[in-house]
Short mmCIF file of C-alpha atoms in Angstrom, two decimals:
data_model
loop_
_atom_site.label_atom_id
_atom_site.label_comp_id
_atom_site.label_asym_id
_atom_site.label_seq_id
_atom_site.Cartn_x
_atom_site.Cartn_y
_atom_site.Cartn_z
CA MET A 1 -10.79 6.31 122.90
CA GLN A 2 -8.49 8.11 120.97
CA TYR A 3 -5.52 9.81 122.12
CA LEU A 4 -3.15 12.21 119.59
CA CYS A 5 -0.02 12.21 121.13
CA LEU A 6 1.76 15.34 120.23
CA ILE A 7 5.71 15.24 120.04
CA TYR A 8 7.44 18.81 121.11
CA ALA A 9 11.14 19.07 120.92
CA ALA A 10 13.34 21.91 120.31
CA GLU A 11 14.33 21.50 116.91
CA ASN A 12 17.79 21.48 117.65
CA ALA A 13 17.50 18.77 120.46
CA GLY A 14 18.61 15.05 119.81
CA PRO A 15 20.17 13.51 116.55
CA GLN A 16 20.00 15.66 113.15
CA ARG A 17 19.91 14.56 110.00
CA GLY A 18 23.48 13.81 108.90
CA ASP A 19 24.63 12.54 112.53
CA PRO A 20 25.81 9.42 113.23
CA GLU A 21 22.87 8.35 115.46
CA PHE A 22 20.48 9.68 113.13
CA GLY A 23 19.48 6.28 111.41
CA GLU A 24 19.62 4.18 114.95
CA PHE A 25 16.75 7.31 116.01
CA MET A 26 14.60 6.57 112.51
CA GLN A 27 14.91 3.14 113.14
CA GLY A 28 13.34 3.73 116.55
CA TYR A 29 10.14 5.45 114.76
CA MET A 30 10.06 2.91 112.03
CA THR A 31 9.94 0.26 115.22
CA PHE A 32 7.19 2.08 117.16
CA THR A 33 4.93 2.74 114.29
CA GLN A 34 5.22 -0.46 113.21
CA GLU A 35 4.45 -1.96 116.87
CA VAL A 36 1.56 0.48 116.95
CA GLN A 37 -0.19 -0.60 113.36
CA ALA A 38 0.57 -4.26 114.85
CA SER A 39 -1.43 -3.60 118.23
CA GLY A 40 -4.47 -1.85 116.03
CA ALA A 41 -3.63 1.49 118.03
CA PHE A 42 -1.94 3.30 115.05
CA VAL A 43 -4.72 5.61 113.96
CA ALA A 44 -2.56 8.51 112.16
CA GLY A 45 1.04 9.76 112.47
CA ASP A 46 3.25 12.04 110.82
CA GLU A 47 6.14 14.15 111.02
CA LEU A 48 5.90 17.94 110.34
CA GLN A 49 8.25 20.32 108.26
CA PRO A 50 10.18 22.31 110.44
CA ILE A 51 8.85 25.97 112.05
CA ALA A 52 10.33 27.90 109.66
CA THR A 53 7.37 26.48 106.83
CA ALA A 54 4.80 27.51 109.44
CA THR A 55 1.95 29.85 108.81
CA THR A 56 -0.62 30.92 111.11
CA VAL A 57 -3.58 31.90 110.30
CA THR A 58 -6.12 34.23 112.05
CA MET A 59 -9.66 36.03 111.13
CA GLU A 60 -9.74 39.38 112.64
CA ASN A 61 -12.95 41.54 112.46
CA GLY A 62 -13.87 39.11 109.56
CA LYS A 63 -10.48 39.91 107.75
CA LEU A 64 -8.12 36.83 107.15
CA GLU A 65 -4.62 38.04 108.61
CA THR A 66 -1.81 35.59 107.91
CA ARG A 67 1.54 35.25 109.49
CA ASP A 68 4.76 33.77 109.17
CA GLY A 69 6.14 31.40 111.65
CA PRO A 70 4.16 29.02 114.28
CA PHE A 71 1.07 29.79 116.64
CA ALA A 72 3.74 30.57 119.89
CA GLU A 73 7.19 31.27 119.52
CA THR A 74 8.83 28.58 122.71
CA LYS A 75 12.15 26.78 122.31
CA GLU A 76 10.01 23.46 121.71
CA GLN A 77 8.03 23.11 119.06
CA LEU A 78 5.42 20.86 117.35
CA GLY A 79 7.49 18.20 115.56
CA GLY A 80 4.88 15.66 115.08
CA TYR A 81 2.14 13.55 115.74
CA TYR A 82 0.59 10.23 116.56
CA LEU A 83 -3.44 9.79 116.75
CA LEU A 84 -3.55 5.88 118.67
CA ASP A 85 -6.74 4.52 119.63
CA CYS A 86 -6.31 2.87 123.45
CA LYS A 87 -8.20 1.24 126.30
CA ASP A 88 -7.47 4.11 128.80
CA LEU A 89 -5.13 7.03 129.68
CA ASP A 90 -2.34 4.30 130.97
CA GLU A 91 -2.07 2.81 127.81
CA ALA A 92 -1.61 5.89 125.91
CA ILE A 93 0.74 6.94 128.50
CA GLN A 94 2.88 3.58 127.98
CA TYR A 95 3.11 4.21 124.03
CA ALA A 96 3.67 7.59 124.48
CA ALA A 97 6.85 6.77 126.64
CA LYS A 98 8.04 4.90 123.70
CA ILE A 99 8.26 7.61 120.99
CA PRO A 100 11.80 7.99 120.33
CA SER A 101 11.41 11.96 120.79
CA ALA A 102 10.35 11.56 124.72
CA LYS A 103 13.73 11.07 125.36
CA HIS A 104 15.06 14.99 124.35
CA GLY A 105 11.50 16.26 124.21
CA ARG A 106 7.64 15.96 125.48
CA VAL A 107 4.74 14.29 124.44
CA GLU A 108 1.48 15.72 125.33
CA ILE A 109 -1.31 13.53 125.35
CA ARG A 110 -4.84 14.64 124.81
CA PRO A 111 -7.87 12.62 124.48
CA VAL A 112 -9.87 13.07 121.39
CA VAL A 113 -13.26 14.29 121.55
CA VAL A 114 -15.87 11.65 120.64
CA PHE A 115 -19.24 13.00 119.51
CA GLU A 116 -22.17 10.52 120.53
CA MET B 1 -18.22 5.71 176.96
CA MET B 2 -18.89 7.76 173.55
CA PRO B 3 -20.50 11.28 174.34
CA PRO B 4 -23.99 11.18 173.19
CA LEU B 5 -23.85 12.18 169.47
CA SER B 6 -26.65 14.07 167.51
CA LEU B 7 -28.38 11.93 164.92
CA THR B 8 -27.08 13.82 162.26
CA GLN B 9 -23.48 13.48 163.46
CA SER B 10 -24.15 9.53 163.92
CA ILE B 11 -25.64 9.16 160.44
CA ASN B 12 -22.20 10.96 159.10
CA SER B 13 -20.31 9.11 161.08
CA ILE B 14 -21.84 5.74 159.75
CA VAL B 15 -21.91 7.08 156.37
CA ARG B 16 -17.99 8.19 156.53
CA GLU B 17 -17.44 4.83 157.75
CA ASP B 18 -18.81 2.99 154.12
CA TRP B 19 -18.44 5.73 152.36
CA GLY B 20 -15.27 4.79 150.15
CA ARG B 21 -16.26 1.05 150.02
CA ILE B 22 -19.66 1.99 148.26
CA LEU B 23 -18.21 4.79 146.08
CA ALA B 24 -15.63 2.61 144.91
CA SER B 25 -18.05 -0.08 143.65
CA LEU B 26 -20.52 2.39 142.29
CA THR B 27 -17.65 3.68 140.65
CA LYS B 28 -16.28 0.64 139.00
CA SER B 29 -19.92 -0.34 137.61
CA LEU B 30 -20.89 3.07 136.51
CA GLY B 31 -17.31 3.77 135.29
CA ASP B 32 -17.86 7.55 136.09
CA LEU B 33 -16.62 8.99 139.17
CA GLY B 34 -18.89 11.99 139.21
CA LEU B 35 -21.83 10.36 138.67
CA ALA B 36 -21.19 8.18 141.31
CA GLU B 37 -20.63 10.66 143.79
CA ASP B 38 -23.62 13.07 143.11
CA SER B 39 -25.59 9.73 143.32
CA LEU B 40 -24.62 8.80 146.69
CA GLN B 41 -24.28 12.05 147.90
CA ASP B 42 -28.49 12.36 147.17
CA ALA B 43 -28.53 8.80 149.20
CA VAL B 44 -26.77 10.33 152.35
CA GLU B 45 -29.46 13.56 152.14
CA ILE B 46 -32.39 11.03 151.44
CA ALA B 47 -31.26 9.06 154.62
CA LEU B 48 -30.52 12.06 156.76
CA VAL B 49 -34.24 12.84 156.39
CA LYS B 50 -35.52 8.98 156.32
CA TRP B 51 -33.50 7.89 159.11
CA ALA B 52 -34.06 10.67 161.56
CA GLU B 53 -37.58 9.66 160.96
CA GLN B 54 -38.05 5.84 160.47
CA GLY B 55 -34.73 4.99 162.54
CA LEU B 56 -31.35 3.40 160.98
CA PRO B 57 -32.14 0.35 158.58
CA LYS B 58 -30.62 -2.54 159.20
CA SER B 59 -27.64 -2.60 156.87
CA PRO B 60 -27.18 1.33 156.83
CA ALA B 61 -24.54 0.94 154.04
CA ALA B 62 -26.78 -1.68 152.12
CA TRP B 63 -29.39 0.94 152.27
CA LEU B 64 -27.14 3.86 150.88
CA ILE B 65 -26.00 1.57 148.09
CA THR B 66 -29.26 0.55 147.11
CA THR B 67 -30.59 4.11 147.11
CA ALA B 68 -27.49 5.69 145.60
CA ARG B 69 -28.03 2.81 142.50
CA ARG B 70 -31.43 4.19 142.06
CA LYS B 71 -30.33 8.02 141.81
CA ALA B 72 -27.99 7.03 138.97
CA ILE B 73 -30.50 5.08 137.29
CA ASP B 74 -32.56 8.40 137.26
CA SER B 75 -29.95 10.47 136.11
CA ILE B 76 -28.69 8.25 133.70
CA ARG B 77 -32.18 7.58 132.42
CA ARG B 78 -32.55 11.36 132.64
CA ASP B 79 -29.16 12.25 130.18
CA GLN B 80 -29.86 8.90 128.26
CA ILE B 81 -30.19 10.74 124.95
CA PHE B 82 -26.78 12.37 124.83
CA THR B 83 -24.58 9.98 126.55
CA ARG B 84 -25.31 6.46 125.61
CA LYS B 85 -22.87 4.75 127.44
CA GLN B 86 -22.14 1.01 127.07
CA SER B 87 -20.98 0.39 130.58
CA GLU B 88 -23.96 2.48 132.16
CA ILE B 89 -26.24 0.29 130.06
CA ALA B 90 -24.83 -2.73 131.45
CA PHE B 91 -25.04 -1.35 134.56
CA LEU B 92 -28.74 -0.80 134.47
CA THR B 93 -29.21 -4.31 133.01
CA GLU B 94 -27.04 -5.85 135.84
CA LEU B 95 -29.12 -3.67 138.29
CA GLU B 96 -32.74 -4.97 136.47
CA HIS B 97 -31.55 -8.52 137.39
CA SER B 98 -29.90 -8.17 140.73
CA GLU B 99 -31.48 -8.98 144.12
CA SER B 100 -33.15 -6.14 146.02
CA GLU B 101 -31.70 -7.06 149.27
CA ILE B 102 -27.46 -6.41 148.77
CA ASP B 103 -24.81 -8.15 151.10
CA MET B 104 -21.91 -5.94 151.87
CA ASP B 105 -19.89 -8.61 152.77
CA ALA B 106 -19.94 -10.28 149.69
CA LEU B 107 -20.05 -6.92 147.75
CA PRO B 108 -16.26 -6.72 146.02
CA ASP B 109 -14.23 -3.96 147.67
CA LYS B 110 -12.79 -1.88 144.75
CA ARG B 111 -11.26 0.87 146.99
CA LEU B 112 -7.56 -0.22 145.79
CA GLU B 113 -8.56 0.24 142.26
CA LEU B 114 -9.92 4.00 143.34
CA MET B 115 -7.09 5.20 145.07
CA PHE B 116 -4.91 4.11 142.24
CA THR B 117 -7.19 6.30 139.59
CA CYS B 118 -7.34 8.99 142.55
CA CYS B 119 -3.16 9.02 142.77
CA HIS B 120 -2.75 8.65 138.90
CA PRO B 121 0.51 10.63 137.73
CA SER B 122 -1.33 12.73 135.41
CA LEU B 123 -3.13 14.49 137.99
CA ALA B 124 -1.36 17.56 140.27
CA GLU B 125 -0.28 16.92 143.61
CA LYS B 126 -2.69 18.36 145.72
CA THR B 127 -6.07 17.14 143.66
CA LYS B 128 -4.59 13.54 144.81
CA VAL B 129 -4.47 14.37 148.12
CA ALA B 130 -7.94 16.09 147.91
CA LEU B 131 -9.05 13.28 145.62
CA THR B 132 -7.83 10.62 147.87
CA LEU B 133 -9.57 12.38 151.36
CA ARG B 134 -12.66 12.97 149.46
CA THR B 135 -13.41 9.49 147.99
CA ILE B 136 -11.33 7.49 149.84
CA GLY B 137 -11.29 9.19 153.24
CA GLY B 138 -14.73 10.52 152.89
CA LEU B 139 -14.19 13.63 154.05
CA THR B 140 -16.52 16.42 152.75
CA THR B 141 -15.11 19.24 150.45
CA GLU B 142 -15.57 22.04 153.52
CA GLN B 143 -13.75 20.04 155.63
CA ILE B 144 -10.87 19.24 153.34
CA ALA B 145 -10.57 23.02 152.57
CA LYS B 146 -10.34 23.53 156.30
CA ALA B 147 -7.46 21.22 156.60
CA PHE B 148 -5.78 22.66 154.01
CA LEU B 149 -6.44 26.34 154.53
CA ASP B 150 -8.21 26.79 151.53
CA ASN B 151 -11.40 28.44 150.23
CA PRO B 152 -13.84 25.63 149.92
CA LYS B 153 -14.96 26.83 146.62
CA THR B 154 -11.61 26.78 145.47
CA MET B 155 -11.42 23.22 146.87
CA ALA B 156 -14.58 22.42 144.80
CA GLN B 157 -13.46 23.55 141.63
CA ARG B 158 -10.10 21.56 142.16
CA LEU B 159 -12.26 17.98 142.93
CA THR B 160 -14.28 19.26 140.09
CA ARG B 161 -11.87 19.25 137.67
CA ALA B 162 -10.09 16.41 138.69
CA LYS B 163 -13.48 14.47 137.86
CA HIS B 164 -13.43 15.76 134.60
CA LYS B 165 -10.06 15.34 133.27
CA ILE B 166 -10.99 11.28 134.91
CA LYS B 167 -13.39 10.80 132.79
CA LEU B 168 -12.33 12.66 129.73
CA ALA B 169 -8.86 11.55 129.68
CA GLY B 170 -10.01 8.05 130.62
CA ILE B 171 -7.83 7.55 133.29
CA PRO B 172 -8.77 3.94 134.09
CA TYR B 173 -10.26 2.62 137.68
CA THR B 174 -7.91 -0.87 137.73
CA ILE B 175 -4.33 -1.85 139.84
CA PRO B 176 -2.06 -1.26 137.08
CA ASP B 177 -0.33 -4.53 135.90
CA LYS B 178 2.78 -5.83 137.09
CA SER B 179 5.22 -3.69 135.58
CA GLN B 180 3.49 -0.66 136.69
CA LEU B 181 2.53 -2.00 139.77
CA PRO B 182 5.49 -0.77 141.67
CA SER B 183 6.21 2.61 140.89
CA ARG B 184 1.91 3.54 140.79
CA LEU B 185 1.68 1.92 144.66
CA SER B 186 4.66 4.18 145.66
CA ASP B 187 2.43 7.48 144.49
CA ILE B 188 -0.10 6.49 146.71
CA LEU B 189 2.26 6.16 149.55
CA GLY B 190 3.59 9.05 148.57
CA VAL B 191 0.21 11.00 149.09
CA VAL B 192 -0.73 9.05 152.24
CA TYR B 193 2.66 10.26 153.54
CA LEU B 194 2.00 13.64 152.45
CA ILE B 195 -1.39 13.63 154.30
CA PHE B 196 0.44 12.44 157.18
CA ASN B 197 3.06 15.14 157.10
CA GLU B 198 0.63 17.83 156.37
CA GLY B 199 -1.57 16.70 160.02
CA TYR B 200 1.68 16.53 161.73
CA SER B 201 3.16 19.69 161.03
CA ALA B 202 -0.26 21.19 161.61
CA SER B 203 -1.24 19.87 164.67
CA SER B 204 0.73 22.24 166.76
CA GLY B 205 -2.02 24.99 165.72
CA SER B 206 -4.29 23.35 167.88
CA ASN B 207 -6.98 23.91 165.54
CA LEU B 208 -9.97 22.21 166.80
CA THR B 209 -12.37 22.36 163.62
CA ARG B 210 -9.44 21.16 161.41
CA VAL B 211 -10.02 17.58 161.04
CA ASP B 212 -7.11 15.39 161.88
CA LEU B 213 -5.09 14.52 158.75
CA SER B 214 -2.53 12.56 160.57
CA GLU B 215 -5.10 10.00 161.81
CA GLU B 216 -6.96 10.35 158.41
CA ALA B 217 -3.66 8.88 156.46
CA ILE B 218 -3.41 6.21 159.28
CA ARG B 219 -6.76 4.94 158.64
CA ILE B 220 -6.18 5.49 154.87
CA ALA B 221 -3.00 3.33 155.28
CA ARG B 222 -5.02 0.77 157.00
CA ILE B 223 -7.19 0.03 154.60
CA LEU B 224 -4.44 -0.22 152.02
CA HIS B 225 -2.87 -2.83 153.99
CA SER B 226 -5.97 -4.92 154.76
CA LEU B 227 -6.39 -4.67 150.87
CA MET B 228 -2.89 -5.48 150.09
CA PRO B 229 -1.11 -7.40 152.86
CA GLU B 230 1.69 -8.95 151.37
CA GLU B 231 3.23 -5.09 149.86
CA ALA B 232 5.92 -4.94 152.53
CA GLU B 233 6.27 -0.98 152.11
CA ILE B 234 2.51 -0.48 152.79
CA THR B 235 2.89 -2.23 156.11
CA GLY B 236 6.25 -0.47 156.62
CA LEU B 237 4.52 3.35 156.11
CA LEU B 238 1.76 2.27 157.77
CA ALA B 239 4.45 1.11 161.06
CA LEU B 240 6.71 4.76 160.14
CA MET B 241 3.60 6.39 160.94
CA MET B 242 2.36 5.13 163.96
CA LEU B 243 5.56 5.44 165.25
CA HIS B 244 5.67 9.25 164.06
CA ASP B 245 2.59 9.15 165.87
CA SER B 246 3.53 7.81 169.04
CA ARG B 247 5.03 10.82 170.11
CA ARG B 248 2.06 13.69 169.89
CA TYR B 249 1.34 14.00 172.95
CA ALA B 250 5.15 15.15 173.78
CA ARG B 251 5.86 17.06 170.57
CA THR B 252 4.77 20.12 172.13
CA ASP B 253 4.52 21.55 175.49
CA GLU B 254 1.63 22.80 177.63
CA THR B 255 2.23 26.30 175.94
CA GLY B 256 2.03 24.57 172.21
CA GLN B 257 5.70 25.14 171.41
CA MET B 258 7.41 22.24 169.71
CA VAL B 259 9.58 19.95 171.78
CA PRO B 260 12.07 18.65 169.47
CA LEU B 261 12.69 14.87 169.71
CA GLU B 262 16.57 15.55 171.75
CA GLN B 263 14.26 17.38 174.71
CA GLN B 264 10.77 15.45 174.20
CA ASN B 265 9.27 13.87 177.84
CA ARG B 266 9.72 10.20 176.65
CA ASN B 267 6.60 8.80 179.68
CA ARG B 268 4.47 10.82 177.15
CA TRP B 269 4.93 8.67 174.52
CA ASP B 270 1.99 6.31 173.39
CA ARG B 271 3.10 2.99 174.35
CA SER B 272 0.23 1.08 172.56
CA LYS B 273 1.32 2.74 169.34
CA ILE B 274 4.68 2.01 169.68
CA THR B 275 4.14 -2.13 170.12
CA GLU B 276 1.56 -1.74 167.03
CA GLY B 277 4.11 0.12 165.23
CA LYS B 278 7.13 -2.12 165.89
CA GLU B 279 4.25 -5.71 165.16
CA LEU B 280 3.49 -4.22 162.07
CA LEU B 281 7.09 -3.04 161.16
CA ALA B 282 8.25 -7.38 162.02
CA TYR B 283 5.76 -8.31 159.75
CA ALA B 284 6.57 -6.23 156.82
CA MET B 285 9.77 -7.14 157.57
CA ASP B 286 9.50 -10.88 156.87
CA GLN B 287 7.84 -10.00 153.21
CA LYS B 288 11.75 -9.74 152.99
CA ALA B 289 11.19 -6.83 150.60
CA ILE B 290 13.18 -3.80 151.73
CA GLY B 291 12.21 -0.23 150.69
CA PRO B 292 12.47 3.40 152.14
CA TYR B 293 9.63 3.39 154.20
CA GLN B 294 10.78 0.20 155.97
CA ILE B 295 13.96 1.72 157.09
CA GLN B 296 12.57 5.17 158.03
CA ALA B 297 10.27 3.00 160.67
CA CYS B 298 13.23 0.82 161.33
CA ILE B 299 14.95 4.54 162.26
CA SER B 300 11.96 5.55 164.63
CA ALA B 301 11.88 2.32 166.19
CA LEU B 302 15.28 2.70 167.24
CA HIS B 303 14.11 6.18 168.84
CA CYS B 304 11.56 4.56 170.90
CA GLU B 305 13.32 2.04 171.91
CA ALA B 306 16.17 4.37 173.53
CA ASP B 307 15.65 5.53 177.15
CA ASN B 308 17.01 8.84 175.72
CA TRP B 309 18.53 10.77 173.56
CA VAL B 310 22.53 10.42 174.07
CA SER B 311 22.06 6.55 174.51
CA THR B 312 20.21 6.00 171.06
CA ASP B 313 21.78 3.36 169.43
CA TRP B 314 23.44 5.87 166.63
CA SER B 315 25.60 3.23 165.16
CA GLN B 316 22.82 1.62 163.97
CA ILE B 317 20.68 4.62 162.69
CA THR B 318 23.86 5.53 160.84
CA VAL B 319 23.97 2.05 158.78
CA LEU B 320 20.14 2.62 158.21
CA TYR B 321 20.76 6.32 156.74
CA GLU B 322 23.83 4.76 154.33
CA LEU B 323 21.13 2.03 153.26
CA LEU B 324 18.39 4.62 152.72
CA LEU B 325 21.04 7.16 150.92
CA ARG B 326 21.51 4.08 148.45
CA MET B 327 17.62 3.84 147.96
CA THR B 328 16.36 7.49 147.77
CA PRO B 329 19.67 9.77 147.47
CA SER B 330 18.78 13.28 148.44
CA PRO B 331 20.98 15.82 150.40
CA VAL B 332 18.24 15.88 153.34
CA ILE B 333 18.33 12.69 154.08
CA ARG B 334 22.44 13.13 154.01
CA LEU B 335 21.70 15.87 156.80
CA ASN B 336 19.94 13.32 158.78
CA MET B 337 22.78 10.76 158.61
CA ALA B 338 25.08 13.62 159.84
CA MET B 339 23.35 14.03 162.79
CA ALA B 340 24.06 10.66 163.24
CA ILE B 341 27.16 10.47 162.19
CA SER B 342 27.70 13.43 164.90
CA TYR B 343 27.35 10.81 167.64
CA SER B 344 28.30 7.43 166.26
CA GLN B 345 31.29 8.81 165.29
CA SER B 346 32.57 12.72 165.91
CA THR B 347 30.93 15.96 165.34
CA THR B 348 34.02 16.38 162.95
CA ALA B 349 32.70 13.61 160.58
CA ALA B 350 29.78 15.29 160.79
CA LEU B 351 30.80 19.22 159.72
CA GLU B 352 32.31 17.41 156.35
CA ILE B 353 29.32 15.91 155.09
CA LEU B 354 27.63 19.29 155.96
CA ASP B 355 30.45 21.00 153.59
CA GLU B 356 29.42 18.66 151.13
CA ILE B 357 25.80 19.28 150.94
CA PHE B 358 25.92 23.06 151.69
CA PRO B 359 25.64 23.88 147.96
CA GLN B 360 22.15 21.77 148.21
CA LEU B 361 21.06 23.23 151.07
CA GLU B 362 21.84 26.33 151.42
CA THR B 363 18.83 28.16 152.02
CA TYR B 364 17.53 24.97 154.41
CA GLN B 365 16.83 25.73 158.15
CA PRO B 366 17.45 22.56 159.44
CA TYR B 367 20.99 22.67 157.97
CA TYR B 368 22.30 25.62 159.99
CA ALA B 369 20.37 24.30 162.80
CA LEU B 370 22.65 21.11 163.18
CA ARG B 371 25.26 23.16 162.23
CA ALA B 372 25.04 25.18 165.43
CA ASP B 373 24.43 22.22 167.32
CA LEU B 374 27.73 20.91 166.03
CA HIS B 375 29.55 24.10 166.81
CA MET B 376 28.53 24.19 169.95
CA ARG B 377 29.17 20.80 170.96
CA GLN B 378 32.92 21.56 169.73
CA GLY B 379 32.77 24.32 172.17
CA ASP B 380 32.67 26.89 169.19
CA LYS B 381 30.37 29.16 170.67
CA ALA B 382 31.08 32.39 167.27
CA GLN B 383 30.90 29.86 164.76
CA ALA B 384 27.54 28.04 166.43
CA ARG B 385 26.01 31.73 166.70
CA ALA B 386 26.80 32.46 162.98
CA ALA B 387 24.87 29.22 162.25
CA PHE B 388 21.75 30.28 165.03
CA GLU B 389 21.17 33.64 163.36
CA LYS B 390 21.32 31.68 160.02
CA ALA B 391 18.87 29.37 161.13
CA LEU B 392 16.34 32.19 162.27
CA ALA B 393 17.02 34.24 159.66
CA LEU B 394 15.29 30.83 157.57
CA SER B 395 12.59 29.91 159.52
CA GLU B 396 8.73 30.40 159.36
CA ASN B 397 7.68 29.25 161.97
CA ASN B 398 7.46 30.82 165.75
CA ALA B 399 7.74 27.54 167.86
CA GLU B 400 11.16 26.91 166.02
CA ARG B 401 12.25 30.60 166.26
CA ASN B 402 11.43 29.89 170.16
CA PHE B 403 13.54 26.73 169.94
CA LEU B 404 16.20 28.34 168.08
CA LYS B 405 16.46 31.45 170.44
CA ALA B 406 16.47 29.33 173.38
CA LYS B 407 19.35 27.22 172.24
CA MET B 408 20.75 30.01 171.34
CA GLN B 409 20.50 32.18 174.65
CA ALA B 410 22.08 29.12 176.47
CA LEU B 411 25.35 29.68 174.57
#
């Protein structure tokens, strides 16, 4: 099964670029990515640009509406994701727990719909 | 002798006895709890008609599982175009090659796997409780709803949503690996103890139509104990519940009022339950893996051994609470420890602890009840009265309120 692990955190939480701990933090991501690639679980994964760059689009009554900013103004924002192929939810949970941002944010695990 | 049961009742009780075993086995082979439950439910409905006409089969459980499997095949065939699941096809092939007669003794017991599914950390607490009672305990949705004073429709929706999540999110039907096992097992024990406590606090309501949740929790713990006899905390929890349950008939008086441990008629304690609880506890301690449930069972056993409240071995109980506190720090445990200390050391020492935990227990009724008791024993009537009043204001239950009022009047 494929699971999308959505990484949520406040943008000012955890090590920031320029902090002495930032290098170690990024190293944690590299190590994790290598681990899921080596185990075959990795399907995709990316970091997203900050929410200041977000645009939200909707079609209201056939008319395109665009809005500056993310879908919901919450403290914790979607900052990146991994798409992982796992045996079951237990395996997905174990991987999600290793994502470095889980220490200061949250990871939402969503199973991906499979059309048969 | 048992009172004569109607045929429907006796069929229902046979079904309930084997429900968990059959459902777990079907779920494991189908890889789908919802489908397994629907098929088994269909088989039960057929059984109610057929057994009434033709009498009980030689092995009702084997009959039910065979019929449920056939029902499952029917429904897989019906839906085959839409869902072509590898596991279900494998199950069909396996069935086509299997013998017609099922030997229940040879059927692997998969209830533990199902139990881990039902108590998965990704499910809400109340859902875990309901699922466990439905799948392992074999209670009907109506019975569970009634036990929790819930609307049957809401409860049915909760169970349906849970089965959907299990299927779609890929919650496995497996025993977790060694690294996860301790925490997952403690999740299961938490659910079982929650069921027990729900029954324990509700039983004073003396509503005869409600299922006895305490008995149900003990039954589930017995199943767990038989499946993992070497797990000391499972045995510890079973012992703890047996020891608590031994006081069932002393806990309320003729009018249904709560009687605190301190004032219970100890002749009304169930000696056979105490004996069994203590034997189980000794067996658990032999495994040399101490844990919170075993410690609580030790404390309960010490109460059971005492002739009266004052002569209880309070110094040993104090030591046990200290140990418990180190494993699971909590202000409520400190409160209980303060009570033990008020007898093993002094009321002054106990009040010192109460001062320390005040910020965490500011709105906790038993905190003020103990504070009142300590002041009363010190002869400080004014402070005792003030604490009683706070306790009364926080009390949500009539029996408790009457008890507090009586104590306050005795001042």
